[in-house]
Amino acid sequence: MPIRNNIRKLRFENGELTQQALAEKVGVTRQTLIAIEAAKYSPTLELAFRIAAVFGKSLDDVFQHEPE
């Protein structure tokens, strides 16, 4: 079940936050964040909340689930 996200857009809307900086803020590696941003890896619920919190957004504003 693909989970799309707006992480790239949100990073650029927030002062061009780098993948590395966001990864450090949420406690994962840059490689993990790259995989999440590319929709190749689905974050845990806890990590999804941490990512959304960095941007001051709800989960629905950051992640979208597309049923198959």
GROMACS .gro file of C-alpha atoms in nm:
model
   68
    1MET     CA    1   0.000   0.000   0.000
    2PRO     CA    2   0.182   0.309  -0.119
    3ILE     CA    3   0.215   0.601   0.119
    4ARG     CA    4   0.284   0.928  -0.058
    5ASN     CA    5   0.426   1.228   0.123
    6ASN     CA    6   0.491   1.598   0.088
    7ILE     CA    7   0.824   1.598   0.272
    8ARG     CA    8   1.027   1.745  -0.015
    9LYS     CA    9   0.778   2.028  -0.067
   10LEU     CA   10   0.763   2.098   0.306
   11ARG     CA   11   1.141   2.103   0.337
   12PHE     CA   12   1.164   2.373   0.071
   13GLU     CA   13   0.877   2.571   0.223
   14ASN     CA   14   1.068   2.570   0.552
   15GLY     CA   15   1.384   2.748   0.452
   16GLU     CA   16   1.514   2.474   0.223
   17LEU     CA   17   1.571   2.238   0.515
   18THR     CA   18   1.819   1.972   0.404
   19GLN     CA   19   1.750   1.602   0.423
   20GLN     CA   20   2.039   1.572   0.668
   21ALA     CA   21   1.901   1.844   0.895
   22LEU     CA   22   1.554   1.690   0.896
   23ALA     CA   23   1.698   1.344   0.960
   24GLU     CA   24   1.888   1.476   1.261
   25LYS     CA   25   1.577   1.649   1.397
   26VAL     CA   26   1.373   1.329   1.386
   27GLY     CA   27   1.652   1.089   1.487
   28VAL     CA   28   1.710   0.883   1.172
   29THR     CA   29   1.984   0.858   0.913
   30ARG     CA   30   1.979   1.064   0.595
   31GLN     CA   31   1.948   0.740   0.399
   32THR     CA   32   1.629   0.649   0.588
   33LEU     CA   33   1.483   0.991   0.521
   34ILE     CA   34   1.573   0.967   0.151
   35ALA     CA   35   1.387   0.632   0.129
   36ILE     CA   36   1.081   0.774   0.307
   37GLU     CA   37   1.077   1.086   0.089
   38ALA     CA   38   1.101   0.869  -0.225
   39ALA     CA   39   0.810   0.653  -0.096
   40LYS     CA   40   1.034   0.345  -0.098
   41TYR     CA   41   1.000   0.298   0.277
   42SER     CA   42   0.703   0.365   0.507
   43PRO     CA   43   0.791   0.527   0.838
   44THR     CA   44   0.669   0.396   1.170
   45LEU     CA   45   0.376   0.582   1.315
   46GLU     CA   46   0.605   0.739   1.576
   47LEU     CA   47   0.848   0.860   1.310
   48ALA     CA   48   0.563   0.993   1.096
   49PHE     CA   49   0.442   1.200   1.393
   50ARG     CA   50   0.796   1.331   1.455
   51ILE     CA   51   0.833   1.435   1.091
   52ALA     CA   52   0.493   1.608   1.092
   53ALA     CA   53   0.581   1.787   1.418
   54VAL     CA   54   0.898   1.936   1.269
   55PHE     CA   55   0.681   2.111   1.011
   56GLY     CA   56   0.398   2.190   1.254
   57LYS     CA   57   0.158   1.988   1.039
   58SER     CA   58  -0.088   1.704   1.092
   59LEU     CA   59  -0.011   1.356   0.961
   60ASP     CA   60  -0.268   1.410   0.684
   61ASP     CA   61  -0.081   1.721   0.569
   62VAL     CA   62   0.243   1.524   0.534
   63PHE     CA   63   0.141   1.168   0.442
   64GLN     CA   64  -0.134   1.033   0.216
   65HIS     CA   65  -0.235   0.667   0.190
   66GLU     CA   66  -0.357   0.542  -0.147
   67PRO     CA   67  -0.555   0.219  -0.128
   68GLU     CA   68  -0.471  -0.032  -0.399
   0.00000   0.00000   0.00000
